[in-house]
Amino acid sequence: MTRDPADLTAADYLDGAREMTAADRPFLAHLLAEEAARRTIDPATAAGIRATFPDPALSREETD
């Protein structure tokens, strides 16, 4: 594991996002995916990453 976050790649952040999704941590998954998208040069790929890991605050449903 790297000690310097600047050494992490978009793929590293995507791996983390997938791990957080598997751990049922959607907000953390979204944050990691957003960083992966930011580090991605291709706009279409970045848009795909954002679509795969949407902001859970926008899709959360309130329950009683």
CSV table of C-alpha atoms in Angstrom, one decimal:
chain,number,residue,atom,x,y,z
A,1,MET,CA,0.0,0.0,0.0
A,2,THR,CA,1.2,3.5,-0.8
A,3,ARG,CA,1.7,6.1,1.9
A,4,ASP,CA,1.3,9.1,-0.5
A,5,PRO,CA,-2.2,9.7,-1.7
A,6,ALA,CA,-0.7,11.5,-4.8
A,7,ASP,CA,0.6,8.1,-5.9
A,8,LEU,CA,-2.9,6.6,-6.1
A,9,THR,CA,-4.5,6.1,-9.6
A,10,ALA,CA,-8.0,6.3,-10.7
A,11,ALA,CA,-8.1,2.5,-10.7
A,12,ASP,CA,-7.0,2.5,-7.1
A,13,TYR,CA,-9.9,4.8,-6.2
A,14,LEU,CA,-12.3,2.6,-8.2
A,15,ASP,CA,-11.2,-0.5,-6.4
A,16,GLY,CA,-11.9,1.3,-3.1
A,17,ALA,CA,-15.3,2.4,-4.3
A,18,ARG,CA,-16.2,-1.2,-5.2
A,19,GLU,CA,-15.0,-2.3,-1.8
A,20,MET,CA,-17.1,0.3,-0.1
A,21,THR,CA,-20.1,-0.7,-2.2
A,22,ALA,CA,-19.6,-4.3,-1.1
A,23,ALA,CA,-19.4,-3.2,2.5
A,24,ASP,CA,-22.7,-1.3,2.1
A,25,ARG,CA,-21.0,2.1,2.5
A,26,PRO,CA,-22.5,4.0,-0.5
A,27,PHE,CA,-21.4,7.5,0.5
A,28,LEU,CA,-17.8,6.5,0.9
A,29,ALA,CA,-18.1,4.6,-2.4
A,30,HIS,CA,-19.4,7.7,-4.1
A,31,LEU,CA,-16.6,9.9,-2.7
A,32,LEU,CA,-13.9,7.4,-3.9
A,33,ALA,CA,-15.6,7.2,-7.3
A,34,GLU,CA,-15.8,10.9,-7.6
A,35,GLU,CA,-12.0,11.1,-7.0
A,36,ALA,CA,-11.5,8.4,-9.6
A,37,ALA,CA,-13.6,10.4,-12.1
A,38,ARG,CA,-11.7,13.5,-11.3
A,39,ARG,CA,-8.4,11.7,-12.1
A,40,THR,CA,-9.8,10.3,-15.4
A,41,ILE,CA,-8.8,12.2,-18.5
A,42,ASP,CA,-11.6,10.9,-20.8
A,43,PRO,CA,-14.9,12.8,-20.0
A,44,ALA,CA,-17.1,9.8,-21.2
A,45,THR,CA,-15.3,7.5,-18.8
A,46,ALA,CA,-15.6,10.0,-16.0
A,47,ALA,CA,-19.3,10.3,-16.6
A,48,GLY,CA,-19.6,6.5,-16.6
A,49,ILE,CA,-17.9,6.3,-13.2
A,50,ARG,CA,-20.2,9.0,-11.8
A,51,ALA,CA,-23.2,7.1,-13.1
A,52,THR,CA,-22.1,3.9,-11.6
A,53,PHE,CA,-21.6,5.4,-8.2
A,54,PRO,CA,-24.3,8.1,-7.8
A,55,ASP,CA,-24.6,10.4,-4.8
A,56,PRO,CA,-26.7,8.4,-2.3
A,57,ALA,CA,-28.0,11.6,-0.7
A,58,LEU,CA,-29.8,12.3,-3.9
A,59,SER,CA,-31.5,8.9,-4.1
A,60,ARG,CA,-32.0,8.2,-0.4
A,61,GLU,CA,-35.6,7.7,0.7
A,62,GLU,CA,-36.8,8.7,4.1
A,63,THR,CA,-38.5,6.0,6.2
A,64,ASP,CA,-40.5,6.2,9.4
